[in-house]
Amino acid sequence: MNQEKLNFTVWVFNKPNDENVSFAYNSVKQEGIMRFGWGSYDLNQLQNGKFEGFTTDQKLSWKKTNFLLQIKPGDWIVQVSVPSYGKCIAAKVIEPYSFNNLSAEGDFGHGFKLDKKSIVEFNRNDPNVLPIISRRLKLQGHYWRIYYKIEFLQSIENVI
């Protein structure tokens, strides 16, 4: 496969808490925005601040979410157990991190605009999902990465 086509990262977001699964799912399907919930602070503002002056809440939010600033257009994000257990929703990012504190869900203001044509829903245990990818879609923290890019793309292609 062309090395240029592999110039992306696959990010996996943990399942939102139960009361926010529908919000996260609808945000992807209706707005084309993948959301991540943890703290209600804009990372663009926090990264320019003085860490010594942060509140305890701001420090925790920064610690749990600053990885979001690494996600770039062309990367893929997969959210596990959305819309339901065992299912995943994935899409390609087209704009870098943004924050919308008008979110009705409070701490789900972190977001990424998606290529709506790339949105795909699938069961992580579907036989069309390669085993190495299926295993990497089991919960492993609040976020993690998949390094098997060719296998990831093949799995996405297989389930479309």
JSON list of C-alpha atoms in Angstrom, two decimals:
[
{"chain": "A", "resi": 1, "resn": "MET", "atom": "CA", "xyz": [0.00, 0.00, 0.00]},
{"chain": "A", "resi": 2, "resn": "ASN", "atom": "CA", "xyz": [1.18, 3.51, -0.80]},
{"chain": "A", "resi": 3, "resn": "GLN", "atom": "CA", "xyz": [3.02, 4.95, 2.23]},
{"chain": "A", "resi": 4, "resn": "GLU", "atom": "CA", "xyz": [1.30, 8.32, 1.69]},
{"chain": "A", "resi": 5, "resn": "LYS", "atom": "CA", "xyz": [-2.08, 6.65, 2.21]},
{"chain": "A", "resi": 6, "resn": "LEU", "atom": "CA", "xyz": [-0.87, 5.40, 5.60]},
{"chain": "A", "resi": 7, "resn": "ASN", "atom": "CA", "xyz": [-0.07, 8.88, 6.88]},
{"chain": "A", "resi": 8, "resn": "PHE", "atom": "CA", "xyz": [-2.80, 8.86, 9.51]},
{"chain": "A", "resi": 9, "resn": "THR", "atom": "CA", "xyz": [-3.44, 7.67, 13.06]},
{"chain": "A", "resi": 10, "resn": "VAL", "atom": "CA", "xyz": [-6.31, 5.52, 14.29]},
{"chain": "A", "resi": 11, "resn": "TRP", "atom": "CA", "xyz": [-7.61, 6.78, 17.63]},
{"chain": "A", "resi": 12, "resn": "VAL", "atom": "CA", "xyz": [-10.10, 4.82, 19.74]},
{"chain": "A", "resi": 13, "resn": "PHE", "atom": "CA", "xyz": [-12.34, 6.52, 22.29]},
{"chain": "A", "resi": 14, "resn": "ASN", "atom": "CA", "xyz": [-13.81, 4.64, 25.21]},
{"chain": "A", "resi": 15, "resn": "LYS", "atom": "CA", "xyz": [-17.57, 4.31, 25.51]},
{"chain": "A", "resi": 16, "resn": "PRO", "atom": "CA", "xyz": [-19.25, 7.40, 26.99]},
{"chain": "A", "resi": 17, "resn": "ASN", "atom": "CA", "xyz": [-21.14, 6.91, 30.22]},
{"chain": "A", "resi": 18, "resn": "ASP", "atom": "CA", "xyz": [-24.56, 5.34, 29.62]},
{"chain": "A", "resi": 19, "resn": "GLU", "atom": "CA", "xyz": [-26.54, 8.59, 29.78]},
{"chain": "A", "resi": 20, "resn": "ASN", "atom": "CA", "xyz": [-24.35, 10.14, 27.05]},
{"chain": "A", "resi": 21, "resn": "VAL", "atom": "CA", "xyz": [-24.21, 7.30, 24.51]},
{"chain": "A", "resi": 22, "resn": "SER", "atom": "CA", "xyz": [-27.23, 8.59, 22.55]},
{"chain": "A", "resi": 23, "resn": "PHE", "atom": "CA", "xyz": [-25.84, 12.13, 22.56]},
{"chain": "A", "resi": 24, "resn": "ALA", "atom": "CA", "xyz": [-22.44, 10.93, 21.25]},
{"chain": "A", "resi": 25, "resn": "TYR", "atom": "CA", "xyz": [-24.08, 8.75, 18.60]},
{"chain": "A", "resi": 26, "resn": "ASN", "atom": "CA", "xyz": [-26.48, 11.46, 17.40]},
{"chain": "A", "resi": 27, "resn": "SER", "atom": "CA", "xyz": [-23.63, 13.97, 17.28]},
{"chain": "A", "resi": 28, "resn": "VAL", "atom": "CA", "xyz": [-21.78, 11.76, 14.80]},
{"chain": "A", "resi": 29, "resn": "LYS", "atom": "CA", "xyz": [-24.82, 10.79, 12.72]},
{"chain": "A", "resi": 30, "resn": "GLN", "atom": "CA", "xyz": [-26.60, 14.16, 12.64]},
{"chain": "A", "resi": 31, "resn": "GLU", "atom": "CA", "xyz": [-23.86, 16.77, 13.08]},
{"chain": "A", "resi": 32, "resn": "GLY", "atom": "CA", "xyz": [-20.85, 14.88, 11.76]},
{"chain": "A", "resi": 33, "resn": "ILE", "atom": "CA", "xyz": [-18.96, 15.60, 14.99]},
{"chain": "A", "resi": 34, "resn": "MET", "atom": "CA", "xyz": [-17.16, 12.97, 17.08]},
{"chain": "A", "resi": 35, "resn": "ARG", "atom": "CA", "xyz": [-17.23, 14.04, 20.72]},
{"chain": "A", "resi": 36, "resn": "PHE", "atom": "CA", "xyz": [-15.09, 13.20, 23.71]},
{"chain": "A", "resi": 37, "resn": "GLY", "atom": "CA", "xyz": [-16.27, 13.85, 27.24]},
{"chain": "A", "resi": 38, "resn": "TRP", "atom": "CA", "xyz": [-13.99, 14.78, 30.07]},
{"chain": "A", "resi": 39, "resn": "GLY", "atom": "CA", "xyz": [-14.02, 18.23, 31.60]},
{"chain": "A", "resi": 40, "resn": "SER", "atom": "CA", "xyz": [-15.58, 21.38, 30.29]},
{"chain": "A", "resi": 41, "resn": "TYR", "atom": "CA", "xyz": [-12.44, 23.33, 29.38]},
{"chain": "A", "resi": 42, "resn": "ASP", "atom": "CA", "xyz": [-11.29, 24.34, 25.91]},
{"chain": "A", "resi": 43, "resn": "LEU", "atom": "CA", "xyz": [-7.88, 22.73, 25.40]},
{"chain": "A", "resi": 44, "resn": "ASN", "atom": "CA", "xyz": [-6.84, 25.50, 23.02]},
{"chain": "A", "resi": 45, "resn": "GLN", "atom": "CA", "xyz": [-7.13, 27.92, 25.95]},
{"chain": "A", "resi": 46, "resn": "LEU", "atom": "CA", "xyz": [-5.57, 25.57, 28.50]},
{"chain": "A", "resi": 47, "resn": "GLN", "atom": "CA", "xyz": [-2.51, 24.88, 26.35]},
{"chain": "A", "resi": 48, "resn": "ASN", "atom": "CA", "xyz": [-1.74, 28.59, 26.29]},
{"chain": "A", "resi": 49, "resn": "GLY", "atom": "CA", "xyz": [-2.23, 29.02, 30.04]},
{"chain": "A", "resi": 50, "resn": "LYS", "atom": "CA", "xyz": [0.17, 28.72, 32.93]},
{"chain": "A", "resi": 51, "resn": "PHE", "atom": "CA", "xyz": [-0.20, 25.25, 34.42]},
{"chain": "A", "resi": 52, "resn": "GLU", "atom": "CA", "xyz": [0.75, 26.54, 37.88]},
{"chain": "A", "resi": 53, "resn": "GLY", "atom": "CA", "xyz": [-2.39, 28.69, 37.85]},
{"chain": "A", "resi": 54, "resn": "PHE", "atom": "CA", "xyz": [-4.76, 25.88, 36.89]},
{"chain": "A", "resi": 55, "resn": "THR", "atom": "CA", "xyz": [-7.44, 24.75, 39.28]},
{"chain": "A", "resi": 56, "resn": "THR", "atom": "CA", "xyz": [-7.41, 21.10, 40.33]},
{"chain": "A", "resi": 57, "resn": "ASP", "atom": "CA", "xyz": [-10.30, 20.48, 37.93]},
{"chain": "A", "resi": 58, "resn": "GLN", "atom": "CA", "xyz": [-8.45, 22.15, 35.03]},
{"chain": "A", "resi": 59, "resn": "LYS", "atom": "CA", "xyz": [-5.32, 20.09, 35.73]},
{"chain": "A", "resi": 60, "resn": "LEU", "atom": "CA", "xyz": [-7.31, 16.86, 35.71]},
{"chain": "A", "resi": 61, "resn": "SER", "atom": "CA", "xyz": [-9.12, 17.85, 32.53]},
{"chain": "A", "resi": 62, "resn": "TRP", "atom": "CA", "xyz": [-5.79, 18.68, 30.84]},
{"chain": "A", "resi": 63, "resn": "LYS", "atom": "CA", "xyz": [-4.25, 15.39, 32.00]},
{"chain": "A", "resi": 64, "resn": "LYS", "atom": "CA", "xyz": [-7.16, 13.33, 30.63]},
{"chain": "A", "resi": 65, "resn": "THR", "atom": "CA", "xyz": [-7.74, 15.20, 27.37]},
{"chain": "A", "resi": 66, "resn": "ASN", "atom": "CA", "xyz": [-4.58, 16.91, 26.07]},
{"chain": "A", "resi": 67, "resn": "PHE", "atom": "CA", "xyz": [-4.02, 13.98, 23.67]},
{"chain": "A", "resi": 68, "resn": "LEU", "atom": "CA", "xyz": [-6.97, 15.36, 21.67]},
{"chain": "A", "resi": 69, "resn": "LEU", "atom": "CA", "xyz": [-4.69, 18.14, 20.37]},
{"chain": "A", "resi": 70, "resn": "GLN", "atom": "CA", "xyz": [-2.64, 15.46, 18.56]},
{"chain": "A", "resi": 71, "resn": "ILE", "atom": "CA", "xyz": [-5.59, 14.34, 16.41]},
{"chain": "A", "resi": 72, "resn": "LYS", "atom": "CA", "xyz": [-5.28, 15.78, 12.92]},
{"chain": "A", "resi": 73, "resn": "PRO", "atom": "CA", "xyz": [-7.34, 15.88, 9.72]},
{"chain": "A", "resi": 74, "resn": "GLY", "atom": "CA", "xyz": [-6.95, 12.55, 7.94]},
{"chain": "A", "resi": 75, "resn": "ASP", "atom": "CA", "xyz": [-6.86, 10.58, 11.20]},
{"chain": "A", "resi": 76, "resn": "TRP", "atom": "CA", "xyz": [-9.61, 8.09, 12.01]},
{"chain": "A", "resi": 77, "resn": "ILE", "atom": "CA", "xyz": [-11.56, 7.99, 15.28]},
{"chain": "A", "resi": 78, "resn": "VAL", "atom": "CA", "xyz": [-13.45, 4.92, 16.45]},
{"chain": "A", "resi": 79, "resn": "GLN", "atom": "CA", "xyz": [-15.84, 5.12, 19.38]},
{"chain": "A", "resi": 80, "resn": "VAL", "atom": "CA", "xyz": [-16.50, 1.75, 21.01]},
{"chain": "A", "resi": 81, "resn": "SER", "atom": "CA", "xyz": [-19.88, 0.60, 22.31]},
{"chain": "A", "resi": 82, "resn": "VAL", "atom": "CA", "xyz": [-21.67, 3.35, 20.41]},
{"chain": "A", "resi": 83, "resn": "PRO", "atom": "CA", "xyz": [-24.55, 3.06, 19.60]},
{"chain": "A", "resi": 84, "resn": "SER", "atom": "CA", "xyz": [-24.67, -0.09, 21.77]},
{"chain": "A", "resi": 85, "resn": "TYR", "atom": "CA", "xyz": [-22.44, -2.67, 23.42]},
{"chain": "A", "resi": 86, "resn": "GLY", "atom": "CA", "xyz": [-20.14, -4.38, 20.91]},
{"chain": "A", "resi": 87, "resn": "LYS", "atom": "CA", "xyz": [-20.90, -1.88, 18.16]},
{"chain": "A", "resi": 88, "resn": "CYS", "atom": "CA", "xyz": [-18.51, 0.81, 16.98]},
{"chain": "A", "resi": 89, "resn": "ILE", "atom": "CA", "xyz": [-18.85, 3.98, 14.99]},
{"chain": "A", "resi": 90, "resn": "ALA", "atom": "CA", "xyz": [-15.84, 5.26, 13.06]},
{"chain": "A", "resi": 91, "resn": "ALA", "atom": "CA", "xyz": [-15.06, 8.15, 10.74]},
{"chain": "A", "resi": 92, "resn": "LYS", "atom": "CA", "xyz": [-12.25, 10.18, 9.24]},
{"chain": "A", "resi": 93, "resn": "VAL", "atom": "CA", "xyz": [-11.45, 13.57, 10.79]},
{"chain": "A", "resi": 94, "resn": "ILE", "atom": "CA", "xyz": [-11.55, 16.61, 8.47]},
{"chain": "A", "resi": 95, "resn": "GLU", "atom": "CA", "xyz": [-10.92, 19.44, 10.94]},
{"chain": "A", "resi": 96, "resn": "PRO", "atom": "CA", "xyz": [-8.66, 19.66, 14.02]},
{"chain": "A", "resi": 97, "resn": "TYR", "atom": "CA", "xyz": [-9.89, 19.82, 17.60]},
{"chain": "A", "resi": 98, "resn": "SER", "atom": "CA", "xyz": [-12.56, 22.34, 18.49]},
{"chain": "A", "resi": 99, "resn": "PHE", "atom": "CA", "xyz": [-14.54, 23.04, 21.62]},
{"chain": "A", "resi": 100, "resn": "ASN", "atom": "CA", "xyz": [-18.24, 23.81, 21.87]},
{"chain": "A", "resi": 101, "resn": "ASN", "atom": "CA", "xyz": [-19.23, 24.58, 25.43]},
{"chain": "A", "resi": 102, "resn": "LEU", "atom": "CA", "xyz": [-22.85, 25.01, 24.32]},
{"chain": "A", "resi": 103, "resn": "SER", "atom": "CA", "xyz": [-23.15, 21.22, 24.46]},
{"chain": "A", "resi": 104, "resn": "ALA", "atom": "CA", "xyz": [-26.26, 20.12, 26.31]},
{"chain": "A", "resi": 105, "resn": "GLU", "atom": "CA", "xyz": [-24.22, 17.31, 27.78]},
{"chain": "A", "resi": 106, "resn": "GLY", "atom": "CA", "xyz": [-21.77, 19.49, 29.74]},
{"chain": "A", "resi": 107, "resn": "ASP", "atom": "CA", "xyz": [-18.38, 17.87, 29.40]},
{"chain": "A", "resi": 108, "resn": "PHE", "atom": "CA", "xyz": [-18.85, 16.60, 25.83]},
{"chain": "A", "resi": 109, "resn": "GLY", "atom": "CA", "xyz": [-17.71, 19.87, 24.30]},
{"chain": "A", "resi": 110, "resn": "HIS", "atom": "CA", "xyz": [-14.49, 18.40, 22.85]},
{"chain": "A", "resi": 111, "resn": "GLY", "atom": "CA", "xyz": [-15.12, 17.55, 19.21]},
{"chain": "A", "resi": 112, "resn": "PHE", "atom": "CA", "xyz": [-13.86, 16.77, 15.74]},
{"chain": "A", "resi": 113, "resn": "LYS", "atom": "CA", "xyz": [-15.62, 17.49, 12.46]},
{"chain": "A", "resi": 114, "resn": "LEU", "atom": "CA", "xyz": [-15.89, 14.34, 10.36]},
{"chain": "A", "resi": 115, "resn": "ASP", "atom": "CA", "xyz": [-16.12, 13.40, 6.72]},
{"chain": "A", "resi": 116, "resn": "LYS", "atom": "CA", "xyz": [-19.77, 12.32, 6.76]},
{"chain": "A", "resi": 117, "resn": "LYS", "atom": "CA", "xyz": [-19.19, 9.99, 3.79]},
{"chain": "A", "resi": 118, "resn": "SER", "atom": "CA", "xyz": [-16.63, 8.06, 5.85]},
{"chain": "A", "resi": 119, "resn": "ILE", "atom": "CA", "xyz": [-18.93, 7.31, 8.82]},
{"chain": "A", "resi": 120, "resn": "VAL", "atom": "CA", "xyz": [-19.31, 3.59, 9.31]},
{"chain": "A", "resi": 121, "resn": "GLU", "atom": "CA", "xyz": [-21.04, 1.54, 12.01]},
{"chain": "A", "resi": 122, "resn": "PHE", "atom": "CA", "xyz": [-20.03, -2.05, 12.64]},
{"chain": "A", "resi": 123, "resn": "ASN", "atom": "CA", "xyz": [-19.92, -4.79, 15.23]},
{"chain": "A", "resi": 124, "resn": "ARG", "atom": "CA", "xyz": [-16.36, -5.25, 16.47]},
{"chain": "A", "resi": 125, "resn": "ASN", "atom": "CA", "xyz": [-16.97, -9.03, 16.53]},
{"chain": "A", "resi": 126, "resn": "ASP", "atom": "CA", "xyz": [-18.18, -9.13, 12.92]},
{"chain": "A", "resi": 127, "resn": "PRO", "atom": "CA", "xyz": [-16.21, -11.81, 11.04]},
{"chain": "A", "resi": 128, "resn": "ASN", "atom": "CA", "xyz": [-15.38, -9.14, 8.44]},
{"chain": "A", "resi": 129, "resn": "VAL", "atom": "CA", "xyz": [-13.35, -7.25, 11.06]},
{"chain": "A", "resi": 130, "resn": "LEU", "atom": "CA", "xyz": [-9.87, -8.72, 11.11]},
{"chain": "A", "resi": 131, "resn": "PRO", "atom": "CA", "xyz": [-9.06, -10.42, 14.44]},
{"chain": "A", "resi": 132, "resn": "ILE", "atom": "CA", "xyz": [-6.14, -8.08, 15.21]},
{"chain": "A", "resi": 133, "resn": "ILE", "atom": "CA", "xyz": [-8.50, -5.09, 14.88]},
{"chain": "A", "resi": 134, "resn": "SER", "atom": "CA", "xyz": [-11.36, -6.74, 16.76]},
{"chain": "A", "resi": 135, "resn": "ARG", "atom": "CA", "xyz": [-9.03, -7.35, 19.72]},
{"chain": "A", "resi": 136, "resn": "ARG", "atom": "CA", "xyz": [-7.84, -3.73, 19.64]},
{"chain": "A", "resi": 137, "resn": "LEU", "atom": "CA", "xyz": [-11.47, -2.55, 19.87]},
{"chain": "A", "resi": 138, "resn": "LYS", "atom": "CA", "xyz": [-11.93, -4.01, 23.34]},
{"chain": "A", "resi": 139, "resn": "LEU", "atom": "CA", "xyz": [-11.80, -1.41, 26.11]},
{"chain": "A", "resi": 140, "resn": "GLN", "atom": "CA", "xyz": [-8.27, -0.45, 27.10]},
{"chain": "A", "resi": 141, "resn": "GLY", "atom": "CA", "xyz": [-8.56, 2.95, 28.78]},
{"chain": "A", "resi": 142, "resn": "HIS", "atom": "CA", "xyz": [-10.24, 6.27, 28.06]},
{"chain": "A", "resi": 143, "resn": "TYR", "atom": "CA", "xyz": [-8.44, 6.35, 24.70]},
{"chain": "A", "resi": 144, "resn": "TRP", "atom": "CA", "xyz": [-5.83, 4.35, 22.81]},
{"chain": "A", "resi": 145, "resn": "ARG", "atom": "CA", "xyz": [-4.42, 3.91, 19.32]},
{"chain": "A", "resi": 146, "resn": "ILE", "atom": "CA", "xyz": [-4.45, 1.16, 16.73]},
{"chain": "A", "resi": 147, "resn": "TYR", "atom": "CA", "xyz": [-1.11, 0.81, 14.96]},
{"chain": "A", "resi": 148, "resn": "TYR", "atom": "CA", "xyz": [-2.26, -1.77, 12.38]},
{"chain": "A", "resi": 149, "resn": "LYS", "atom": "CA", "xyz": [-3.29, 0.75, 9.72]},
{"chain": "A", "resi": 150, "resn": "ILE", "atom": "CA", "xyz": [-3.52, -1.61, 6.73]},
{"chain": "A", "resi": 151, "resn": "GLU", "atom": "CA", "xyz": [-5.58, -4.08, 8.74]},
{"chain": "A", "resi": 152, "resn": "PHE", "atom": "CA", "xyz": [-7.79, -1.28, 10.05]},
{"chain": "A", "resi": 153, "resn": "LEU", "atom": "CA", "xyz": [-8.53, 0.02, 6.54]},
{"chain": "A", "resi": 154, "resn": "GLN", "atom": "CA", "xyz": [-9.14, -3.53, 5.31]},
{"chain": "A", "resi": 155, "resn": "SER", "atom": "CA", "xyz": [-11.61, -4.11, 8.15]},
{"chain": "A", "resi": 156, "resn": "ILE", "atom": "CA", "xyz": [-13.45, -0.87, 7.37]},
{"chain": "A", "resi": 157, "resn": "GLU", "atom": "CA", "xyz": [-13.59, -1.84, 3.70]},
{"chain": "A", "resi": 158, "resn": "ASN", "atom": "CA", "xyz": [-14.85, -5.33, 4.64]},
{"chain": "A", "resi": 159, "resn": "VAL", "atom": "CA", "xyz": [-17.78, -4.03, 6.70]},
{"chain": "A", "resi": 160, "resn": "ILE", "atom": "CA", "xyz": [-18.97, -1.39, 4.22]}
]
